[in-house]
Tab-separated table of C-alpha atoms in Angstrom:
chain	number	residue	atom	x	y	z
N	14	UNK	CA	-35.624	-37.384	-55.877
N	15	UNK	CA	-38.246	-34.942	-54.335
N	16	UNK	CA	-40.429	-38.224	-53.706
N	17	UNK	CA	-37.451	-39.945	-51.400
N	18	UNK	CA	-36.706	-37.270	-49.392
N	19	UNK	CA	-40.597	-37.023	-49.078
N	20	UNK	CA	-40.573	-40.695	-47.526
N	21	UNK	CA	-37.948	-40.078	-45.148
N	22	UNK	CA	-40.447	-36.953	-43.718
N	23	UNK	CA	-37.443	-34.406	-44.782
N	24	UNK	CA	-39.014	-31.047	-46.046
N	25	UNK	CA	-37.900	-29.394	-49.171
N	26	UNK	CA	-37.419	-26.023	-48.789
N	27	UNK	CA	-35.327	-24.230	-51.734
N	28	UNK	CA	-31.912	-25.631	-49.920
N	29	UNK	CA	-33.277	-28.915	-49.592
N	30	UNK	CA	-34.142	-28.512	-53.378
N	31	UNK	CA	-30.727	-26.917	-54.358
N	32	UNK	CA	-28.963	-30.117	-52.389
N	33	UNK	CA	-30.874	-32.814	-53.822
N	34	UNK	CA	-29.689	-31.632	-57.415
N	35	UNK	CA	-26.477	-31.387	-56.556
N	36	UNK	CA	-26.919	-35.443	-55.112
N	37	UNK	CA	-28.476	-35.687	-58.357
N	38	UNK	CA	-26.003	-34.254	-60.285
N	39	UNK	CA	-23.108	-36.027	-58.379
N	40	UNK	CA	-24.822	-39.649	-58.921
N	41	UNK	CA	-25.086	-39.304	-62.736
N	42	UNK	CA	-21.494	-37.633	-62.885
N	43	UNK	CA	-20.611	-41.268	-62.926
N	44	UNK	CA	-16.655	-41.133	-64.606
N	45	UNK	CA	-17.474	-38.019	-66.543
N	46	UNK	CA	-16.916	-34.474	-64.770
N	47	UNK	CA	-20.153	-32.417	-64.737
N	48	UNK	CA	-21.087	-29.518	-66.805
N	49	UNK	CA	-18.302	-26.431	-65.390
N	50	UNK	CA	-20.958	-23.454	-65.776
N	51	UNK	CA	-23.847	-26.102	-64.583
N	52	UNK	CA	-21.755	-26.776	-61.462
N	53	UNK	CA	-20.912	-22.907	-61.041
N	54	UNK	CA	-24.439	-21.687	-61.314
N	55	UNK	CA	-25.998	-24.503	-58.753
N	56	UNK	CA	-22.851	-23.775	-56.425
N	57	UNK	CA	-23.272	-19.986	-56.411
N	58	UNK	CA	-27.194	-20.569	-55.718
N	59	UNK	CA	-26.527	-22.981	-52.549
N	60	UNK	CA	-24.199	-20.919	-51.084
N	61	UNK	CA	-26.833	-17.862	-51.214
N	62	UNK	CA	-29.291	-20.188	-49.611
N	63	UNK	CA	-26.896	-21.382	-46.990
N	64	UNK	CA	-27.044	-17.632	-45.899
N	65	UNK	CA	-30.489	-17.330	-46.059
N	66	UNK	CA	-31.819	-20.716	-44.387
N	67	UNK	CA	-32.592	-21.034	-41.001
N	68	UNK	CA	-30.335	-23.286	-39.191
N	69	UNK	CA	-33.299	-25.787	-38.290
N	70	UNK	CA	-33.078	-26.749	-42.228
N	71	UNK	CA	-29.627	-26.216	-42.451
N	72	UNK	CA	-29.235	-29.030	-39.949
N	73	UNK	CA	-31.864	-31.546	-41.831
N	74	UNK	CA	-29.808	-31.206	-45.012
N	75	UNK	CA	-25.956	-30.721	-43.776
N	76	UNK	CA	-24.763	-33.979	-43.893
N	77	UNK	CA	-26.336	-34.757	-47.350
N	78	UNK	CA	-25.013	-31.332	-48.449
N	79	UNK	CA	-21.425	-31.930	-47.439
N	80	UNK	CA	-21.441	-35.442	-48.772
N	81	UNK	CA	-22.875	-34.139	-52.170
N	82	UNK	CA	-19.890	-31.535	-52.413
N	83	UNK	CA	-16.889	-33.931	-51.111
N	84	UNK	CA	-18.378	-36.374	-54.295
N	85	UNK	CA	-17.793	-33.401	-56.495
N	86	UNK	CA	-14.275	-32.388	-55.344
N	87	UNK	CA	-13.188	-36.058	-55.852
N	88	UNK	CA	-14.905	-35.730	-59.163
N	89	UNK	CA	-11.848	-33.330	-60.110
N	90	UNK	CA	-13.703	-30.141	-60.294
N	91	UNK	CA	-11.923	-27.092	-62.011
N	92	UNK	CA	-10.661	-24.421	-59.385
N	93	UNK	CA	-13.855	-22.324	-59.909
N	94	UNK	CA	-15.937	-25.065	-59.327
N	95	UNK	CA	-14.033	-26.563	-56.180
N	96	UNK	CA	-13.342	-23.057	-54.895
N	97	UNK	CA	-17.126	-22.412	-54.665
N	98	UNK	CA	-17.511	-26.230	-53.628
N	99	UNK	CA	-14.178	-25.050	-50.938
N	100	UNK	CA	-16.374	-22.292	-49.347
N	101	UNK	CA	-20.291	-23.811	-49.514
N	102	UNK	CA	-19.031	-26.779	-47.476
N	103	UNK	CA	-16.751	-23.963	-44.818
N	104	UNK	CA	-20.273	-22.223	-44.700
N	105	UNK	CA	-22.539	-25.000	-44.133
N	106	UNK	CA	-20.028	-26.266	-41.181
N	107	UNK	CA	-20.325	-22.927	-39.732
N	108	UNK	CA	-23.966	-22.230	-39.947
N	109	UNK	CA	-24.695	-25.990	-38.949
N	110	UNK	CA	-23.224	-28.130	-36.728
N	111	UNK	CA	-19.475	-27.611	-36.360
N	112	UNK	CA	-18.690	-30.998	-35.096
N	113	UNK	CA	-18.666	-32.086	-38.549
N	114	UNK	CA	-15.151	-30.329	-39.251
N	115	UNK	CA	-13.060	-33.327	-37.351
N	116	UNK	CA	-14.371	-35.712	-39.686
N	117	UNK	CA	-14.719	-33.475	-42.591
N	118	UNK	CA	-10.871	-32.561	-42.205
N	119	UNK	CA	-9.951	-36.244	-41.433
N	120	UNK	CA	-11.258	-37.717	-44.686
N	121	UNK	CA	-9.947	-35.020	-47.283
N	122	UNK	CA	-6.368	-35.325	-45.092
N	123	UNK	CA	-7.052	-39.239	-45.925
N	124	UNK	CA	-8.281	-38.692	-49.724
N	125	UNK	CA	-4.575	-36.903	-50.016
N	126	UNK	CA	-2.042	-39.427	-48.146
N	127	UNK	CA	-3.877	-41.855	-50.378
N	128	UNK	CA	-4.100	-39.311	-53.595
N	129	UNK	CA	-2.548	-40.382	-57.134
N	130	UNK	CA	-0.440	-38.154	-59.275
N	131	UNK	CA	-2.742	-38.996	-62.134
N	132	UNK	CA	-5.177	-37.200	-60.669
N	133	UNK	CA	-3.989	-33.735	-59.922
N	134	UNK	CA	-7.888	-32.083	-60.458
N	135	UNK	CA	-9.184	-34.038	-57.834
N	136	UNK	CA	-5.896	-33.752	-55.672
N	137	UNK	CA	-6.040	-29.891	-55.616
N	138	UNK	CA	-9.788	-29.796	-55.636
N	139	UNK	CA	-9.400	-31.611	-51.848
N	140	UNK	CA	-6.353	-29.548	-51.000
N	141	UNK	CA	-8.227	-26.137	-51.657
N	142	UNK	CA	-11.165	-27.221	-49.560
N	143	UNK	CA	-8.902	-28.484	-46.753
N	144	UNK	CA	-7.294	-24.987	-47.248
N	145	UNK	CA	-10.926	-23.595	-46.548
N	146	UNK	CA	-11.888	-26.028	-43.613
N	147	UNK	CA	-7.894	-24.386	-42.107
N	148	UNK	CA	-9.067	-20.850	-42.870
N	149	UNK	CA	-12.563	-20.691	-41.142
N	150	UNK	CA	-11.869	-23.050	-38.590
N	151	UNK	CA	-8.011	-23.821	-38.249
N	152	UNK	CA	-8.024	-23.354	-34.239
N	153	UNK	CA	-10.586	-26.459	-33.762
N	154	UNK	CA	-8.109	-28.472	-36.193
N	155	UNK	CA	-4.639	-28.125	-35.000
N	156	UNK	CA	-3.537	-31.756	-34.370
N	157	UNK	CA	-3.890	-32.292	-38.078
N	158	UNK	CA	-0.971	-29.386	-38.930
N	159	UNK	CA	1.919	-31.779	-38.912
N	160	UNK	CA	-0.429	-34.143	-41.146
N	161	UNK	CA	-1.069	-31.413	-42.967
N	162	UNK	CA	2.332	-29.947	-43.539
N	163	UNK	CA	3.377	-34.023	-44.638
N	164	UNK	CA	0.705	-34.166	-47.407
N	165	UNK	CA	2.135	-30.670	-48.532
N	166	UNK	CA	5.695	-32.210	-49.070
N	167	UNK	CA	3.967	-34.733	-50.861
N	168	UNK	CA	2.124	-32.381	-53.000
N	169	UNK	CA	5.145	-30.277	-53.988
N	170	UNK	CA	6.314	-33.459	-55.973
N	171	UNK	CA	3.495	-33.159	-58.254
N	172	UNK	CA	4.031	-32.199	-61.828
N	173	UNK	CA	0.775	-29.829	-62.323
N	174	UNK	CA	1.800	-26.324	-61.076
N	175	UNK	CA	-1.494	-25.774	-60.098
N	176	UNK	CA	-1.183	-28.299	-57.523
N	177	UNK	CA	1.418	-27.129	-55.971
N	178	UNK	CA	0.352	-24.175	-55.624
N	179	UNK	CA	-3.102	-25.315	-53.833
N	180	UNK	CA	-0.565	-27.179	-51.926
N	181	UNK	CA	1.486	-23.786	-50.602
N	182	UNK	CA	-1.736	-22.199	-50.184
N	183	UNK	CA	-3.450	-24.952	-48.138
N	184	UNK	CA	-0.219	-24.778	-45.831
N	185	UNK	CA	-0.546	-20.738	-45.394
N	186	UNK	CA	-4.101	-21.037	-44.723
N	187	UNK	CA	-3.585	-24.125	-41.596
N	188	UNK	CA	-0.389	-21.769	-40.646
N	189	UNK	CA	-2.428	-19.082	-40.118
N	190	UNK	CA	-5.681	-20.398	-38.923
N	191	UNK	CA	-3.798	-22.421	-35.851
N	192	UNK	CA	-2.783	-19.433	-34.831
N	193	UNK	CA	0.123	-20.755	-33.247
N	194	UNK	CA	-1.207	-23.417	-31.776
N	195	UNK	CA	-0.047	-26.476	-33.311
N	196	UNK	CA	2.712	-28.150	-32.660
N	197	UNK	CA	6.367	-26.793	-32.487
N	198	UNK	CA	7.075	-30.012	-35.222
N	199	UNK	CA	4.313	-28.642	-37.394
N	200	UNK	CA	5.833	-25.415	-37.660
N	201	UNK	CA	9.707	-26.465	-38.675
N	202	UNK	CA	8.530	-28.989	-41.092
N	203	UNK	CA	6.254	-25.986	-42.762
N	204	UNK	CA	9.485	-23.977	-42.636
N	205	UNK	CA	11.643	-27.161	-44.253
N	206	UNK	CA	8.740	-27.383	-46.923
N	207	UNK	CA	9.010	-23.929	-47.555
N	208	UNK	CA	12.543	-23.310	-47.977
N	209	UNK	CA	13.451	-26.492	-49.514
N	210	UNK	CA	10.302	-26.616	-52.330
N	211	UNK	CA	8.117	-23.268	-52.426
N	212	UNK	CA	11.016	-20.299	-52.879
N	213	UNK	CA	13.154	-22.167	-55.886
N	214	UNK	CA	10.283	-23.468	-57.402
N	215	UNK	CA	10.055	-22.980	-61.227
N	216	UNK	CA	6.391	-21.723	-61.689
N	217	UNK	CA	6.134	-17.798	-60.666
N	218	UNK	CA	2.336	-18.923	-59.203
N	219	UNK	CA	4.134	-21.053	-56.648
N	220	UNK	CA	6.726	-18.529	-55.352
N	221	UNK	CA	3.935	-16.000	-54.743
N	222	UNK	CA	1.896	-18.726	-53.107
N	223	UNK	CA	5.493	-19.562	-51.017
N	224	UNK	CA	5.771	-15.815	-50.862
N	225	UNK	CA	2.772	-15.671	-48.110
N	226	UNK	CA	4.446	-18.299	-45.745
N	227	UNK	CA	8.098	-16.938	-45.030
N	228	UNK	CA	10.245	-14.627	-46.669
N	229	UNK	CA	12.388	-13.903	-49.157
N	230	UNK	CA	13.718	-10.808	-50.600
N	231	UNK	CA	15.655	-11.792	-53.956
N	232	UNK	CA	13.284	-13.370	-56.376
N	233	UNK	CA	13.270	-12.016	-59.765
N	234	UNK	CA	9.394	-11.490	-59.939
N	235	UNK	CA	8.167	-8.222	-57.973
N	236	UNK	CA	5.068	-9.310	-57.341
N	237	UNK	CA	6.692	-12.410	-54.623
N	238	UNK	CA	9.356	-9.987	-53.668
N	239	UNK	CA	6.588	-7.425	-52.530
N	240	UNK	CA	5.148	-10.416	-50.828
N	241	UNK	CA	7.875	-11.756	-48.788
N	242	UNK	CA	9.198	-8.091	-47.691
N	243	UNK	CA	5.317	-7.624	-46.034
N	244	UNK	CA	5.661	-10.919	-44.476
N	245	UNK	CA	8.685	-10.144	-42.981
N	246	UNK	CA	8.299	-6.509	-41.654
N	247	UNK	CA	5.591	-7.860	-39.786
N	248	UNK	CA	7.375	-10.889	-38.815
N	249	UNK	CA	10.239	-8.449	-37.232
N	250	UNK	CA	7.594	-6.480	-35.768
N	251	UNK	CA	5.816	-9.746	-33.997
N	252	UNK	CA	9.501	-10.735	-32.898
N	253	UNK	CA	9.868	-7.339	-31.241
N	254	UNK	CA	6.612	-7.763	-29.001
N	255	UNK	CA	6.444	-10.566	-27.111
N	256	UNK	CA	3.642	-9.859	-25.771
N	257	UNK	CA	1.844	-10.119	-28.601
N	258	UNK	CA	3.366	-13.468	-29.173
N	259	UNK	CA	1.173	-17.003	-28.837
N	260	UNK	CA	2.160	-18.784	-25.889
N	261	UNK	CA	1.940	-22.668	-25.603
N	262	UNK	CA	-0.365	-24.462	-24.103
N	263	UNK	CA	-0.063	-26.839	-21.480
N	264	UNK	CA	-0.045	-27.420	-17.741
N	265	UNK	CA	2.725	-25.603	-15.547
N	266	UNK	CA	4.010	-22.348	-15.760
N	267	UNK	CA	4.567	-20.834	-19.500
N	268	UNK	CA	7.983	-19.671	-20.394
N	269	UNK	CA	8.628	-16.013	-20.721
N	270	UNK	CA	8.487	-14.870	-24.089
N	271	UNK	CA	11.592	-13.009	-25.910
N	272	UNK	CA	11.923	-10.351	-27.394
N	273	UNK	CA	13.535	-10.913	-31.390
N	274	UNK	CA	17.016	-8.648	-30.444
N	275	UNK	CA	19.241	-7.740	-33.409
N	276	UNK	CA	16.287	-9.048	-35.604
N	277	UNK	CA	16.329	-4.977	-37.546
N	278	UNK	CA	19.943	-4.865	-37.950
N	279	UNK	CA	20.670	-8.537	-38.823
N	280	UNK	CA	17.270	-8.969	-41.263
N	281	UNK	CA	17.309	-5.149	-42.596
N	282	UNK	CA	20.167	-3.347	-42.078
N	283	UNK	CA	23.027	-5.611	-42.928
N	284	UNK	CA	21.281	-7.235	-45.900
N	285	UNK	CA	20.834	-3.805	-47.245
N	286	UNK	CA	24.031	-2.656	-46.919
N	287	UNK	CA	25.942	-5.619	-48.167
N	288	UNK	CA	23.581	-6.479	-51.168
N	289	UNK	CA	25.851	-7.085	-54.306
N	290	UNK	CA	25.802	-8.817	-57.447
N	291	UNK	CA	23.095	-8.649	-60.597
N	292	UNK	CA	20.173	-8.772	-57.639
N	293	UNK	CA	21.419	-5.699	-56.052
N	294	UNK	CA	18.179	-3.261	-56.586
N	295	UNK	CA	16.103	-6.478	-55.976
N	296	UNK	CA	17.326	-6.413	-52.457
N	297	UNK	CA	17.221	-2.684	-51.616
N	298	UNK	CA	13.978	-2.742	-53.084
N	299	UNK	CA	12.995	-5.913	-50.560
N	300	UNK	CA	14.486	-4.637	-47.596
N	301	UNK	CA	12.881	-1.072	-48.075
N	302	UNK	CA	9.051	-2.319	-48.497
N	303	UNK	CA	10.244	-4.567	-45.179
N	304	UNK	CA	11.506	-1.554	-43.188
N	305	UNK	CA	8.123	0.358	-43.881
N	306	UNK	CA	5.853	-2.746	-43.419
N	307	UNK	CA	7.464	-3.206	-40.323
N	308	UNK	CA	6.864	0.753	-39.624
N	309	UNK	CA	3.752	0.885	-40.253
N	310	UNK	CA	3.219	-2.483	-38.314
N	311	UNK	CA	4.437	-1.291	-35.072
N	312	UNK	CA	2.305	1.719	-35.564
N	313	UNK	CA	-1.057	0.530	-36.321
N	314	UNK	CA	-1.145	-2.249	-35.233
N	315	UNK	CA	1.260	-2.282	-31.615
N	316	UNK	CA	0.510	1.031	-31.355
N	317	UNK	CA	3.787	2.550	-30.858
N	318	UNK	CA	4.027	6.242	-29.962
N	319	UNK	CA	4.997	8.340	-33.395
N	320	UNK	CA	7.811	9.871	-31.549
N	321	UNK	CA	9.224	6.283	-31.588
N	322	UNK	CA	9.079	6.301	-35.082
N	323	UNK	CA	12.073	9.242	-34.886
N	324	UNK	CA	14.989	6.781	-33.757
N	325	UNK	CA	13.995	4.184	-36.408
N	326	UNK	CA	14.432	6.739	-38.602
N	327	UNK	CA	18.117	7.101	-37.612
N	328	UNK	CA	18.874	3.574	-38.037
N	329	UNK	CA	17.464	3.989	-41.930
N	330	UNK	CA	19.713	6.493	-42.542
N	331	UNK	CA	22.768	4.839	-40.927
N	332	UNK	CA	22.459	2.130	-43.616
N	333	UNK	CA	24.107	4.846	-45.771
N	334	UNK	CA	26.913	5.823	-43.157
N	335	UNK	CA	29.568	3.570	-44.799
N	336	UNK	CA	28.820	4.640	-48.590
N	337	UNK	CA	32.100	5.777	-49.878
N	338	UNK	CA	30.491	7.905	-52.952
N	339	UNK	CA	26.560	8.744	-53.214
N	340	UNK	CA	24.671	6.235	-54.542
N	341	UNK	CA	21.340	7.369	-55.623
N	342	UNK	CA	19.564	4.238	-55.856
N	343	UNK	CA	19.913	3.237	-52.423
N	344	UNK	CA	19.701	7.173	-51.331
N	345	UNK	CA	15.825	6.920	-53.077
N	346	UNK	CA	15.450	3.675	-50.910
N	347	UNK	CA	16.314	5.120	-47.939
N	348	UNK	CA	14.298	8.495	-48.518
N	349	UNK	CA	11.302	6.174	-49.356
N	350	UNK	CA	11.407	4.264	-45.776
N	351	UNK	CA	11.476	7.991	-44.542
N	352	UNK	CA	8.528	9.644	-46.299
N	353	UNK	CA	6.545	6.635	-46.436
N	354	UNK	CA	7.218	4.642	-42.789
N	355	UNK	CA	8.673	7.432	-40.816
N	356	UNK	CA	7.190	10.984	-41.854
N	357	UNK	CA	3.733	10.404	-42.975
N	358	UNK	CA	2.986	8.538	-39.841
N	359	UNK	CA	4.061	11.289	-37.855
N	360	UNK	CA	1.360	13.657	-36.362
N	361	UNK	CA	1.894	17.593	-36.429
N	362	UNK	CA	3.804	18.392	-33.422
N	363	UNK	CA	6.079	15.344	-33.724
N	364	UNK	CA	7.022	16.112	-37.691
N	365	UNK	CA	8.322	19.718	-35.832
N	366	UNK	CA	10.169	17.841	-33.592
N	367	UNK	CA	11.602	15.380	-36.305
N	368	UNK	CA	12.859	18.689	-38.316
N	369	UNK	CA	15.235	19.819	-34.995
N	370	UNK	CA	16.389	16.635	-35.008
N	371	UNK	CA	17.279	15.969	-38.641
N	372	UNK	CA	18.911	19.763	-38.108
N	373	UNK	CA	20.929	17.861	-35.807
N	374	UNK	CA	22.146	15.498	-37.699
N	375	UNK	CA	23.345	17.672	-40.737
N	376	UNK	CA	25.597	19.331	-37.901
N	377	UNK	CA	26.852	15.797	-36.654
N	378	UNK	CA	30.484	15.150	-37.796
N	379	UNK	CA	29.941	11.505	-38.157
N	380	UNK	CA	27.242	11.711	-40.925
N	381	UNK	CA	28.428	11.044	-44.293
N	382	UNK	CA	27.589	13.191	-47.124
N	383	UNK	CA	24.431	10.158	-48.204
N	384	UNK	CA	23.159	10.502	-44.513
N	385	UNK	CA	22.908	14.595	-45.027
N	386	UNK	CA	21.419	14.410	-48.606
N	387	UNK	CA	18.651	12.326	-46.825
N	388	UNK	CA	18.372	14.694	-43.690
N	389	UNK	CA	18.206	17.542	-46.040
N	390	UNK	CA	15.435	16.041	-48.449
N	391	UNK	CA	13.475	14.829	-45.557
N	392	UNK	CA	13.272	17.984	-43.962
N	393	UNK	CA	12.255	19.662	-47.113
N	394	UNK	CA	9.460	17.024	-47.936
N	395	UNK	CA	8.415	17.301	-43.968
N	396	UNK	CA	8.203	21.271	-44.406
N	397	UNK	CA	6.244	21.124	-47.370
N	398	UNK	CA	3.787	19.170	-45.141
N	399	UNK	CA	3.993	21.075	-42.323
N	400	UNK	CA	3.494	23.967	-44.643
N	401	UNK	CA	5.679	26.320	-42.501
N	402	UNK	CA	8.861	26.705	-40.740
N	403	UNK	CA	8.241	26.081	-36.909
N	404	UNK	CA	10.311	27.965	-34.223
N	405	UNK	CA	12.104	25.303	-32.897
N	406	UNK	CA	14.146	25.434	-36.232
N	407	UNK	CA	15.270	28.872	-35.683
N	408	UNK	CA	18.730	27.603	-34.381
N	409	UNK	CA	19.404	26.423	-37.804
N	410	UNK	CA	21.277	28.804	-40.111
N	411	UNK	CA	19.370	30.220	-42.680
N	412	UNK	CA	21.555	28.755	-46.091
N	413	UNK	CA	20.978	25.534	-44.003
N	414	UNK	CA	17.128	26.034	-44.160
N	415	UNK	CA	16.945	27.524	-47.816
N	416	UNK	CA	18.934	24.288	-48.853
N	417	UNK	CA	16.316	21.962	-47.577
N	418	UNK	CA	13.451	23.622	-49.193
N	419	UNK	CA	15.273	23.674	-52.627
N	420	UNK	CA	18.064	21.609	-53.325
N	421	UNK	CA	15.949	18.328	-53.972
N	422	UNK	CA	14.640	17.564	-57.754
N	423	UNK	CA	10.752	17.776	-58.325
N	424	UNK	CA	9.122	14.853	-56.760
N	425	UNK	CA	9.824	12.052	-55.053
N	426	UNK	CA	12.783	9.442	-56.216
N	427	UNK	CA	11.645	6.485	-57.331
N	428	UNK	CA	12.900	3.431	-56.068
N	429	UNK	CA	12.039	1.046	-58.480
């Protein structure tokens, strides 16, 4: 091998080494996979040289390189194999010449329009490095989303779990590497996908790999429940900044972009409120990790004053304004959002503020009995981090202060 490359006056250094056995070991793969922990080793070494190489050699060897590892994912490599396969060829492409990704994307979109469901290894092994190509590089390759998005409907019809899960996963990974970009088509057919395949899917694996394109707040397992309620706090929070917001492309003027209104109260409030039935908790629990995703989102990351952080804090504990007893589950939920979203985001002086204004609202005649339990064990949890009582609580009566420092249980309520 070292003697051909020698006659076509290409130098090998310790990549050029690493990529001719890989050739090497591709060509004598013939209809048999290759060794796993061979493969892993020799994938795990070129990726280290990739890093180390100067991008003169890179450039000598890319092409071979990329070939070498495309022959192996068709091979049906196992997904630690094609995962390292996945990220050597999403390194070389970035350290060598990027032009390579158009084709590179083209002919693994090709390899699954024209993939057979008696092959799911090698299916999945082209889907996960598509996935990669999306991830590192998804803003170069946006007029293949829609493509993309197609082969993942086809994908979802597949038998193998495991391939539709790369499927879900290569379709979060294009979502999120466009950026926005692609076209409006790409995006409803995702959604369509989505909702129709990934959320009622059978396998667990495949609702948690749904569970990182949209949302949804009822499934049984916590782990995609967690997921969903992230996704869509910070979709609400996105919604409620337009600015933020991608805008299209295009000659002309671009439309103004609108602000999500009613997106808290129809996605949060109401669902919390009106959640029923044997999935009751699982929905309280949902809409709770939303509300403080979405709190801390607007924070951190919009960089919302913390004194906003006060009137979102009202419209938690409106959610139990209608309760016609005390119901102590969805009291803990509501006290979580508060501790958690609301009061350990505040900064000193606003927490002292937050106090006269839960005060308030023990004195309002339109809070129910829930709404004052939470005012009352908010301001108790806020003094013990304050650590005092401020003066601008000296209007309050003194039973009313006593109460909040002692009439909650040890600890926080758990919401699970």
């Amino acid at each position: 091998m070292a003697k051909n490359y020698a006659r076509e006056n290409i130098p090998l250094s310790h990549f050029g080494v690493l990529v001719a056995q890989l050739e090497s070991l591709v060509a004598s793969a013939s209809q048999k996979i290759p060794e796993p922990l061979l493969c892993f080793d020799l994938l795990s070494d070129l990726i280290s040289a990739i890093d180390e190489e100067p991008k003169d050699s890179i450039l000598l060897w890319q092409r071979k390189c990329e070939d070498a590892l495309y022959a192996l994912l068709a091979l049906g490599a196992r997904r630690p194999v094609r995962h390292l396969a996945s990220v050597a060829m999403a390194n070389i492409i970035s350290k060598g010449d990027s032009i390579s990704i158009y084709s590179r994307a083209s002919s693994l979109q090709g390899f699954l329009v024209d993939g057979k469901k008696n092959e799911p290894l090698k299916v999945a092994g082209a889907a996960q490095c598509l996935g990669e190509l999306y991830r590192r590089f998804g803003r170069k390759i946006t007029s293949g989303v829609l493509e993309t998005t197609s082969i993942a409907t086809k994908l979802m019809k597949y038998s193998e779990e495991f391939v539709r899960q790369e499927a879900l996963l290569m379709l979060q990974k294009a979502l999120e590497g466009s950026g926005g970009s692609a076209m409006a088509s790409a995006y409803t057919e995702a959604y369509r996908v989505i909702t129709r395949f990934g959320i009622t899917d059978k396998s667990f694996i495949v609702r948690v790999a749904a569970a990182r394109c949209l949302k949804a707040l009822e499934d049984p397992v916590s782990s995609v429940r967690d997921a969903f309620a992230d996704a869509l706090g910070s979709l609400l929070a996105l919604g409620m900044n337009p600015q933020a917001q991608v805008q299209p492309k295009g000659k002309g003027p671009s439309p103004p972009a609108k602000k999500l209104e009613g997106c808290l109260q129809r996605h949060l409030a109401v669902p919390f409120t009106k959640a029923g039935g044997a999935r009751l908790k699982d929905v309280r629990i949902g809409v709770t990790l939303s509300w403080v995703s979405f709190l801390q989102v607007i924070r951190l990351k919009y960089l919302y004053p913390d004194s906003d952080l006060q009137k979102y804090g009202l419209r938690v504990m409106e959610m139990l304004r209608n309760a016609s007893s005390v119901d102590a589950h969805a009291l803990a939920c509501v006290l979580y959002v508060l501790r958690i979203g609301v009061t350990d985001q505040m900064t000193e002086p606003t927490q002292r503020g937050f106090l006269v204004f839960l005060g308030k609202q023990l004195r309002s005649s339109g809070a129910s009995p829930s709404m004052k339990i939470a005012a009352l064990r908010t301001m108790s949890y806020t003094l013990k981090t304050l650590g005092e009582v401020g003066h601008e609580t000296n209007y309050m009566p003194t039973h009313t202060i006593h109460r909040a420092k002692y009439s909650h249980a040890p600890g926080f309520p758990c919401i699970c």
